[in-house]
Structures are given as C-alpha cells and as structure tokens.
Short mmCIF file of C-alpha atoms in Angstrom, two decimals:
data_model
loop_
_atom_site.label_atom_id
_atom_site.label_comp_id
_atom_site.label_asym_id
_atom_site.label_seq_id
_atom_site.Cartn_x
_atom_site.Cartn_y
_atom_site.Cartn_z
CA UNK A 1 68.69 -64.46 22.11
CA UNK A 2 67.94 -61.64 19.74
CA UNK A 3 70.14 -60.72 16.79
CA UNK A 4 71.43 -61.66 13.36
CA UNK A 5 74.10 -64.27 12.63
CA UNK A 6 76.43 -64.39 9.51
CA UNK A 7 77.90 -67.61 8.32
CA UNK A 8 80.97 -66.96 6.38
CA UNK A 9 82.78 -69.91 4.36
CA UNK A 10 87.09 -69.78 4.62
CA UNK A 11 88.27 -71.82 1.71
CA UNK A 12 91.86 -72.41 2.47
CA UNK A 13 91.52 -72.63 6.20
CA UNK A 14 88.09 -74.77 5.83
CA UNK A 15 86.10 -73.46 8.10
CA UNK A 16 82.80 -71.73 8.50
CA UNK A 17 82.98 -68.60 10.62
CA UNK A 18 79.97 -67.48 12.69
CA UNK A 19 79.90 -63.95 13.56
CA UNK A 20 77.20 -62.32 15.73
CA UNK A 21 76.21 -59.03 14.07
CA UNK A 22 75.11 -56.18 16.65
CA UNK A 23 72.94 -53.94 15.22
CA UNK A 24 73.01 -51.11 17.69
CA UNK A 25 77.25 -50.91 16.97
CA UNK A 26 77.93 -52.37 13.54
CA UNK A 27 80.27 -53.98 14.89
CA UNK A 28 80.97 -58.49 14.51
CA UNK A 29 82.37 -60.49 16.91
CA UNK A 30 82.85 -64.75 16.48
CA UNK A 31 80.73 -67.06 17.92
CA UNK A 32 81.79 -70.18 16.50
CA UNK A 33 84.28 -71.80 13.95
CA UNK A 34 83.50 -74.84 12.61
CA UNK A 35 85.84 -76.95 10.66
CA UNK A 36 84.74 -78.36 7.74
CA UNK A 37 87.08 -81.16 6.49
CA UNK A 38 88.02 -79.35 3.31
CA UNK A 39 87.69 -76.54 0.63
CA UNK A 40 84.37 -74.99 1.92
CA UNK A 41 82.23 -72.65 -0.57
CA UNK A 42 78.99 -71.91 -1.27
CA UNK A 43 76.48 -72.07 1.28
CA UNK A 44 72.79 -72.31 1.33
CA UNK A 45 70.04 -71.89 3.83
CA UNK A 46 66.89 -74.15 3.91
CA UNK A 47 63.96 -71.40 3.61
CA UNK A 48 63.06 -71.41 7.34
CA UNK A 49 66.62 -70.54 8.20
CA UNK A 50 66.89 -73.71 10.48
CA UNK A 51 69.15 -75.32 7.86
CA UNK A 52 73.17 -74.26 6.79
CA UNK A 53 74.45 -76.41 3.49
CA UNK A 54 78.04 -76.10 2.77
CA UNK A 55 79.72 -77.92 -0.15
CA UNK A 56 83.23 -78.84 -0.21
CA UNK A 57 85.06 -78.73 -3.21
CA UNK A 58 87.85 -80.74 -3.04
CA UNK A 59 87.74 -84.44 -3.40
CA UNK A 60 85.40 -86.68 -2.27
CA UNK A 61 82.84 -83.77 -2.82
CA UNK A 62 80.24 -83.76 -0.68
CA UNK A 63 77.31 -81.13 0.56
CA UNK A 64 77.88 -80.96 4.56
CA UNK A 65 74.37 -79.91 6.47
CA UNK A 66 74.15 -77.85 9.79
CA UNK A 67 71.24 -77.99 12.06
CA UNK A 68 70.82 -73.88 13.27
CA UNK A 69 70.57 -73.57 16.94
CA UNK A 70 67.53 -71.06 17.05
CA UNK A 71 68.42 -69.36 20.53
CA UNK A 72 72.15 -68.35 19.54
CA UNK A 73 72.80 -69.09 15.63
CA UNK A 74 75.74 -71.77 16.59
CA UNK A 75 75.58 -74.84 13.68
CA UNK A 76 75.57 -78.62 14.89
CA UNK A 77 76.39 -80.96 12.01
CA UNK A 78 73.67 -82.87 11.01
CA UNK A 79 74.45 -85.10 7.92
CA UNK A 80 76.64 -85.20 4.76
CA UNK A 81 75.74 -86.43 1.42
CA UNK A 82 78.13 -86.92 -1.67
CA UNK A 83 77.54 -84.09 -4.89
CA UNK A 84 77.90 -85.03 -8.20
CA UNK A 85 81.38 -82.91 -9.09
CA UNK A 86 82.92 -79.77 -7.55
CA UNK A 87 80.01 -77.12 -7.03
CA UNK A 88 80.65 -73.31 -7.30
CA UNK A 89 76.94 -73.27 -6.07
CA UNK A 90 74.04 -74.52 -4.18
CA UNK A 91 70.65 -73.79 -3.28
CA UNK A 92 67.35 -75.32 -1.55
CA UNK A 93 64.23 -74.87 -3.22
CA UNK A 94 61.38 -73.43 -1.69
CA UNK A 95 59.89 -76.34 -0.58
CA UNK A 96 62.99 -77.11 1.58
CA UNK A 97 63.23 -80.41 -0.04
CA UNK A 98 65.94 -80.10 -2.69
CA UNK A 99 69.38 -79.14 -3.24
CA UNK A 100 70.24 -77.77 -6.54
CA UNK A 101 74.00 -77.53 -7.53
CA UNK A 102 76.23 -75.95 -10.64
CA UNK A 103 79.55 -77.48 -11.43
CA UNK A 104 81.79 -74.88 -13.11
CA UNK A 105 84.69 -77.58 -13.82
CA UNK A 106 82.51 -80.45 -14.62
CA UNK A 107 79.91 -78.20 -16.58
CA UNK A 108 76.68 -80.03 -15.25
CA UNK A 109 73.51 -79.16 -13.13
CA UNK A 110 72.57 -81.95 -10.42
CA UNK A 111 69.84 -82.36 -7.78
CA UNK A 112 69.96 -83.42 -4.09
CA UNK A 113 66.66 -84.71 -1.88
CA UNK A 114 67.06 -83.22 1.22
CA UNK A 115 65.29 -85.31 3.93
CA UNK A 116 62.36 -84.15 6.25
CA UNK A 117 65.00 -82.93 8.93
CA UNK A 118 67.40 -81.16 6.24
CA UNK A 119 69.64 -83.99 6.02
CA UNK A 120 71.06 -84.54 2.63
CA UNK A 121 70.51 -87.74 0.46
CA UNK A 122 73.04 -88.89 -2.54
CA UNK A 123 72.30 -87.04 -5.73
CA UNK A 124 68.97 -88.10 -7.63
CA UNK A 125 69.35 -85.99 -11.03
CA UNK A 126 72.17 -84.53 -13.39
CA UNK A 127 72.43 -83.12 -16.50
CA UNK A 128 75.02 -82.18 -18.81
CA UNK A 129 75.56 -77.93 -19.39
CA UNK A 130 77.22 -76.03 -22.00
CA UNK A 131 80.60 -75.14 -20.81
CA UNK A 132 81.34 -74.08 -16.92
CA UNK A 133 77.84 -74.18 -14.83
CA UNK A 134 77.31 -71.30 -12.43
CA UNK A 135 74.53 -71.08 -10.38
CA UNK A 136 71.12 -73.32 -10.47
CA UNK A 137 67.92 -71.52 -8.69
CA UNK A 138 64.44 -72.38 -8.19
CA UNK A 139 62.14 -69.71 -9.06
CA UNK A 140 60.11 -67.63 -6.51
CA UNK A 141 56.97 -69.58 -6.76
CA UNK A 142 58.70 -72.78 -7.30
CA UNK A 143 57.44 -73.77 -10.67
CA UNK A 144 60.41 -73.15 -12.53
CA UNK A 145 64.27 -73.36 -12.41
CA UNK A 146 66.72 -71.66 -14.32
CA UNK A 147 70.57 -72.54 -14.60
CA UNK A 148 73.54 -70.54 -15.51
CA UNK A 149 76.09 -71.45 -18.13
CA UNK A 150 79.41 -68.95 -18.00
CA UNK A 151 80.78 -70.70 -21.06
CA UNK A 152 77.47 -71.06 -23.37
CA UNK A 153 76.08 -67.11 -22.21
CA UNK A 154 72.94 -68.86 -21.76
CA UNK A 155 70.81 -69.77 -18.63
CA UNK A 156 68.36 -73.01 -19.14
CA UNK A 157 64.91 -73.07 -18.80
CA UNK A 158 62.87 -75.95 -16.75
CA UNK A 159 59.44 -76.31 -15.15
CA UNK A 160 60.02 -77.81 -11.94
CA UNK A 161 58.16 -80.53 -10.06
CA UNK A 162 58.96 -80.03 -6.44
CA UNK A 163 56.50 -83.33 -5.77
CA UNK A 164 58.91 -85.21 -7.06
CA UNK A 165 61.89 -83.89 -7.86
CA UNK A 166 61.57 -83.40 -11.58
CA UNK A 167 63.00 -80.95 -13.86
CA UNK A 168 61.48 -80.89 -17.75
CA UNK A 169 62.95 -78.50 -20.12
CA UNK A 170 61.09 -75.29 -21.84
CA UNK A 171 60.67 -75.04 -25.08
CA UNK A 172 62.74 -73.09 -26.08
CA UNK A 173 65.19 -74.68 -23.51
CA UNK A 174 67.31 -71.88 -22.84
CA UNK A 175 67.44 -68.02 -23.00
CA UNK A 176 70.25 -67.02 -24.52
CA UNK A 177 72.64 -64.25 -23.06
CA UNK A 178 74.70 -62.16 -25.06
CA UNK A 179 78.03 -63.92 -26.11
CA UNK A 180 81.16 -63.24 -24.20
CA UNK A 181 79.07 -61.75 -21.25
CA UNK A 182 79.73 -64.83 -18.85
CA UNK A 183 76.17 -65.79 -17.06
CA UNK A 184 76.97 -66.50 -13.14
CA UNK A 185 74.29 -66.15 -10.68
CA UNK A 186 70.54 -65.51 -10.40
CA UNK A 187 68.43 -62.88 -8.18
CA UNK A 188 64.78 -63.20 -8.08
CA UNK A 189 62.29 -60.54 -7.38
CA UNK A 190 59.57 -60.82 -4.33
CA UNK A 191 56.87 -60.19 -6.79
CA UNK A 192 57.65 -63.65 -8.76
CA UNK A 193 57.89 -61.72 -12.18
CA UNK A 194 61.43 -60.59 -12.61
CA UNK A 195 64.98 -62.40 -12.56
CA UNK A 196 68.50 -60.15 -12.57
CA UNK A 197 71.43 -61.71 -13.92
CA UNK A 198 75.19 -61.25 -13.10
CA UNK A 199 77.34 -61.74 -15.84
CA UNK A 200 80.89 -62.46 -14.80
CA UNK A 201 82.85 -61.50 -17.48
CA UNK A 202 81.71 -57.93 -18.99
CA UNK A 203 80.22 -57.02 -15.20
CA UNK A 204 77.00 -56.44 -16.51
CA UNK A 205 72.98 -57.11 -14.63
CA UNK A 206 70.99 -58.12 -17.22
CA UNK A 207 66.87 -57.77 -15.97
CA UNK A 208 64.67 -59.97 -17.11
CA UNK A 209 60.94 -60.68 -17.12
CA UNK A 210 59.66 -63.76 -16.63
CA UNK A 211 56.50 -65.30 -18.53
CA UNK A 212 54.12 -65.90 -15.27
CA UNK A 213 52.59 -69.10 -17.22
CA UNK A 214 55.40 -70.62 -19.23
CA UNK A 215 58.29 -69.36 -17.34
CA UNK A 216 60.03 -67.97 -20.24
CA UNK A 217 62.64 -65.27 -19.49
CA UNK A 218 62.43 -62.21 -21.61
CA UNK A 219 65.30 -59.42 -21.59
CA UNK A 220 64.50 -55.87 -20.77
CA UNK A 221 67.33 -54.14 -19.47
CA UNK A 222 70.92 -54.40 -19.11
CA UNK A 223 73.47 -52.04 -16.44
CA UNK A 224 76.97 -52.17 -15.59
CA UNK A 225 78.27 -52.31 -12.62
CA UNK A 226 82.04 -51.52 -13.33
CA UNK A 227 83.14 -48.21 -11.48
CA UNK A 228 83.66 -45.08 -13.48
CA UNK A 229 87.47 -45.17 -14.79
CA UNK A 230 87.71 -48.89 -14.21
CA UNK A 231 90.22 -50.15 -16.60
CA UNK A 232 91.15 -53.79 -17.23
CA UNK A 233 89.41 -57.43 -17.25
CA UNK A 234 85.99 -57.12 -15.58
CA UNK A 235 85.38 -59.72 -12.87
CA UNK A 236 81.89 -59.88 -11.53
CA UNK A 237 80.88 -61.88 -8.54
CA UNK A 238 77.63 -61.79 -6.32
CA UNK A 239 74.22 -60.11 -6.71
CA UNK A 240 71.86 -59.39 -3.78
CA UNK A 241 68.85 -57.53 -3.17
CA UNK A 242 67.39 -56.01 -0.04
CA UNK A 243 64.68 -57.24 1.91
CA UNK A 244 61.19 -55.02 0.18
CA UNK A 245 63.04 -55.27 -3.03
CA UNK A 246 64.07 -51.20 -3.29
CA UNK A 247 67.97 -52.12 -3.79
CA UNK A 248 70.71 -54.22 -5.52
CA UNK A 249 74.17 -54.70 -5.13
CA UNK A 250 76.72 -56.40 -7.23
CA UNK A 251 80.34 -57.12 -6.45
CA UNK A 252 83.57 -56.94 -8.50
CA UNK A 253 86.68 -58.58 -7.54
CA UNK A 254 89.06 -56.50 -9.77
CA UNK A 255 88.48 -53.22 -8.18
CA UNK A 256 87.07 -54.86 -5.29
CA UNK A 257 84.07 -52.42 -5.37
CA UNK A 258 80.28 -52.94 -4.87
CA UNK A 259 77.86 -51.31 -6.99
CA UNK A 260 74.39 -50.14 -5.87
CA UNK A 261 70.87 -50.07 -7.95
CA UNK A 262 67.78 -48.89 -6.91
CA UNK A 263 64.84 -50.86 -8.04
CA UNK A 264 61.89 -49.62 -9.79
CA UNK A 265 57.91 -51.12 -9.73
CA UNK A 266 59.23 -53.24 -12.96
CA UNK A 267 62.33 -54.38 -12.09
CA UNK A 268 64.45 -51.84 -14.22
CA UNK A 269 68.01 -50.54 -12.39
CA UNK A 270 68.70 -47.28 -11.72
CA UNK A 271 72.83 -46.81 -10.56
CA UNK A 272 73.21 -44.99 -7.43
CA UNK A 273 76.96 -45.36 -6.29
CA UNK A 274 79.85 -47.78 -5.78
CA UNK A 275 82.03 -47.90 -3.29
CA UNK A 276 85.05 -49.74 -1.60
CA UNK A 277 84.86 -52.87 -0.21
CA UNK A 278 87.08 -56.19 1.29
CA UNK A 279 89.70 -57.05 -0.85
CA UNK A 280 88.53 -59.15 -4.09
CA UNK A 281 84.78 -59.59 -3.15
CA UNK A 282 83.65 -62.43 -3.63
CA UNK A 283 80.28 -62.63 -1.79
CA UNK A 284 78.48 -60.51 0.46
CA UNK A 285 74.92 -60.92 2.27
CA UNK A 286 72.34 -58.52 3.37
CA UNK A 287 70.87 -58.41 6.84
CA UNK A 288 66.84 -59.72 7.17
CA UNK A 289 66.91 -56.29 8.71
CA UNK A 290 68.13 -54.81 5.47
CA UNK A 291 69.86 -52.77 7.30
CA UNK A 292 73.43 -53.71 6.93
CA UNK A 293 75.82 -55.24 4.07
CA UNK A 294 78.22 -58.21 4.69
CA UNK A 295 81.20 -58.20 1.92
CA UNK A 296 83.63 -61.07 2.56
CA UNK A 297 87.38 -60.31 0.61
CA UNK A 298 89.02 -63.23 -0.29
CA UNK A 299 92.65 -61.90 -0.20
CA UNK A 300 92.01 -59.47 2.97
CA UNK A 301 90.63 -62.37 4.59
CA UNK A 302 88.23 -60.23 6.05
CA UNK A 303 84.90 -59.29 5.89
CA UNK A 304 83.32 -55.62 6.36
CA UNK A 305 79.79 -54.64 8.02
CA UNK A 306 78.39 -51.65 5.46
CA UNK A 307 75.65 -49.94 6.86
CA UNK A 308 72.60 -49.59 3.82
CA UNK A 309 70.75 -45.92 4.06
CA UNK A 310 67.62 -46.51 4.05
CA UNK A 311 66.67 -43.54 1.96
CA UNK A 312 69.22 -43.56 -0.82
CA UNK A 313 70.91 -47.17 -0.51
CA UNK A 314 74.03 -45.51 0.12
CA UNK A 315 76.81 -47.35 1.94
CA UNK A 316 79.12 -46.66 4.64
CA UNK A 317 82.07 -48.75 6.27
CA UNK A 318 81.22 -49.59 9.60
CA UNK A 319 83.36 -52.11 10.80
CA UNK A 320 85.57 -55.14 9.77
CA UNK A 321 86.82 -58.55 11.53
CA UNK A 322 89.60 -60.97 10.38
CA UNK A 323 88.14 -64.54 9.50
CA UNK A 324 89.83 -67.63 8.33
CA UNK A 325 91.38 -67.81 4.46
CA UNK A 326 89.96 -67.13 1.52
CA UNK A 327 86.47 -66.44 2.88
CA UNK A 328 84.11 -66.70 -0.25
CA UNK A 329 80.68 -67.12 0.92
CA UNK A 330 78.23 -65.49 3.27
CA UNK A 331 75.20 -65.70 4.32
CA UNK A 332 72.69 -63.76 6.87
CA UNK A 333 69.80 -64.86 8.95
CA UNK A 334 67.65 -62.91 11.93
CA UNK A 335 67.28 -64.95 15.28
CA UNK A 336 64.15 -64.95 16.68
#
C-alpha cells in the first residue's frame, strides 16, 4: 500500500493517532489509535522509518517502541524501556542504535541503547544540564551531538562515539546562546554544515555553522518568527525543514501561527509568510513528499493538512481531522 502515514501523540487522552494522508485530496482519515498507558509526547523514528519511539511522561517514565507495519503504516508494540526522568524529547541517532533524551523538569541529558530490532534497553548514560533540557540531537554525520538548555541559553557540545555509545565534551563545552532567548530544539541541514536553532522564549532561529572537524557551532544569523503586530509573551515551539532543504517552518503557540523561511546555499533565512494554523501549535511534520504540512493544536485537538507551494513555500489550509487531547507531537513517514 502506497501513501504517507502521520503519527500524532494525544497527551491527555494517551494515545497515538495514525492518520493516512492522501495526497491526491489533502484530506486524513484514522487508521489506528493506539493507547499508550499514559501522558504520551515526543516521538521519534528510527532512520529507516521501521521504528516509532514514544515517551511517556508521567510516572514510571518509560520510552514505549512500535514496530511499523511497512504495507499499511499501523504500529505493533514492540518493547518498553524505563528513561531517566520526564522527557520533553527524544531522538535515534543515525546509526539506529541510540536514544537520546532531554528532561526539561529534571534538567539532564540521558542515553538509551536501542537493540538490533529497535527495542529499547534501560538507560546507559546521563548527565547533569544547566536549567530545563530541551532537545538532544545527533548531528548529520553522526560525529557530534549537541543539547539544548532553555534555562542556561546554551546548547552543549560533544563528539559522539556511536561504537559505543560515548559522548565526550568539546572544548569549549558549550556554545552559548544569547541570554533570555530560551534554546529548545535543533534542525540540521542535509549538507552536514549548518544547525538552526529555535529559541522558545524571544521566538527567534538562530543559524549556525558548524566546524566540519571539531564540531564547533559558530553563529551567523538570527530571524524571528513572531507575526507582524504580534504583541505579548513569545512562545516558540517546533522547527522543520523540507525534504531538499529550500524551506523552514517554525511554530508559535501564542498566535498559533507558523512562520515560513526560505533557505539559501549557506544556510541563511530569508522570511516568506506566516500564516494560521491549529490552535496552540505545538508540533507539526512535513511530508517525505515535501509536499504537505502537518500542524497538530493542542487546545483544538486537531491537526490541519497545509499544502507547501513548491515554488514560493507558501501555505494553504487544506483540510483538518479531530484527534485525541492535547495532541503535541507528529511525525511523517512515506510507505513504500
């Protein structure tokens, strides 16, 4: 079966809602709800898209893994493991062998092996943050992983062993953001060379170049993505960029908006629209196809399908489906 799936996490109903995505209509329709035993948030694919993580937030905290049935996208659990605190986010390395996780409340970065099959094993590695841990992310080419602190504007450096699992610090150990700005989560360009950053607070990308030796992150630019008139406490969310790298897209929850980029041959943002979007956006995902925008809202409980012109990255409402409560998370993959 053709198509593209979308995973969407409902916190307060804990569930994971998967919605087939036609292409030809824009239009969703559910496949599958799976319950999930608790507070389900951030999810995470294993690189070949065979693989769904979910970790649930409430206690005891634990990652939950989903084999991916390949014909028809539906999720069969496969394993649980327990995670070192409450995570506001995961991710699997490039090598498919380890789970990285942030814990905002317990402001510390830990590290999962994930078994041959994508089963998850107890925690291996943790380190104390500064104050209220974001987002951890292995670089593009694996060598390096960076880390997100909201409360210490600062995202910390490490080369990264995927061998064995081990994370050394830089020297210096951290890049340091600019205070008050609220580091949350990570993009990565295709080309290995450039990292965007979403800072929470002040709803600002910041672009940075990465040092292709030492891994060092460098700032070039910084954007905005607050609507024009917006007025009041900025509340950034999600990042994403488009399959071929041309566009980004940024949420914020206070206007419940998403902002659009274009991307240039270095990595530099040019702004080229916002519009409306679900209800207090938390996350969003784009198609493999690139062709279409996911927003979840976490108080329309409801997520939208934007369709993403190809020429100008413009976007336009297409269609929306009710999911469970407080959906938070989504994620998109193709079906062969």
């Amino acid at each position: 079966m053709n198509g593209t799936i979308a995973y969407v996490s409902n916190a307060d109903s804990g569930e994971i809602s998967v919605l087939a995505l036609d292409e030809a209509r824009a239009t969703l329709a559910l496949r599958q709800s799976v319950p999930c035993g608790g507070t389900v948030m951030p999810l995470a694919l294993r690189p070949d898209q065979r693989v769904l993580y979910a970790a649930v937030r409430n206690e005891p905290w634990r990652v939950l893994a989903f084999a991916i049935d390949a014909g028809d996208g539906t999720l069969a659990a496969l394993g649980e493991a327990p995670l070192a605190q409450s995570m506001a986010h995961i991710a699997v390395d490039a090598s498919g062998r380890w789970l990285f996780s942030a814990s905002y409340g317990g402001s510390l970065i830990a590290l999962n092996p994930l078994a041959a099959d994508g089963a998850p094993q107890p925690p291996c590695w943790q380190q104390a943050t500064p104050p209220k841990a974001h987002a951890m992310r292995a670089s593009i080419n694996n060598r390096f992983a960076y880390a997100a602190s909201l409360g210490g504007d600062q995202l910390l450096q490490f080369a990264f062993d995927a061998e064995r699992g081990a994370l050394t610090p830089l020297a210096p150990p951290a890049f340091a953001g600019r205070r008050g700005a609220g580091a949350r989560h990570l993009a990565f360009h295709p080309n290995g060379r450039i990292a965007w950053l979403l800072n929470e607070l002040d709803a600002t990308l910041d672009v940075l170049a990465i040092a292709p030796a030492s891994g060092q992150l460098s700032a070039l630019q910084t954007v905005s993505f607050l609507p024009p008139g917006f007025a009041g406490e900025p509340w950034g969310a999600e990042l994403r960029l488009t399959p071929g790298a041309r566009f980004l897209y940024a949420s914020e929850r206070r206007s419940s908006t998403l902002a659009g980029f274009a991307v240039d041959a270095q990595g530099r943002l040019a702004p080229i629209g916002h519009w409306p979007t679900q209800t207090q956006p938390r996350g969003f995902a784009i198609t493999p196809s690139g062709r279409f925008l996911i927003a979840a809202g976490q108080l329309s409980n409801a997520v939208g399908v934007h369709a993403i012109d190809a020429a100008s990255g413009a976007l336009t409402l297409r269609h929306e489906l009710a999911v469970g409560r407080n959906p938070n998370w989504v994620e998109a993959i193709a079906l062969a």
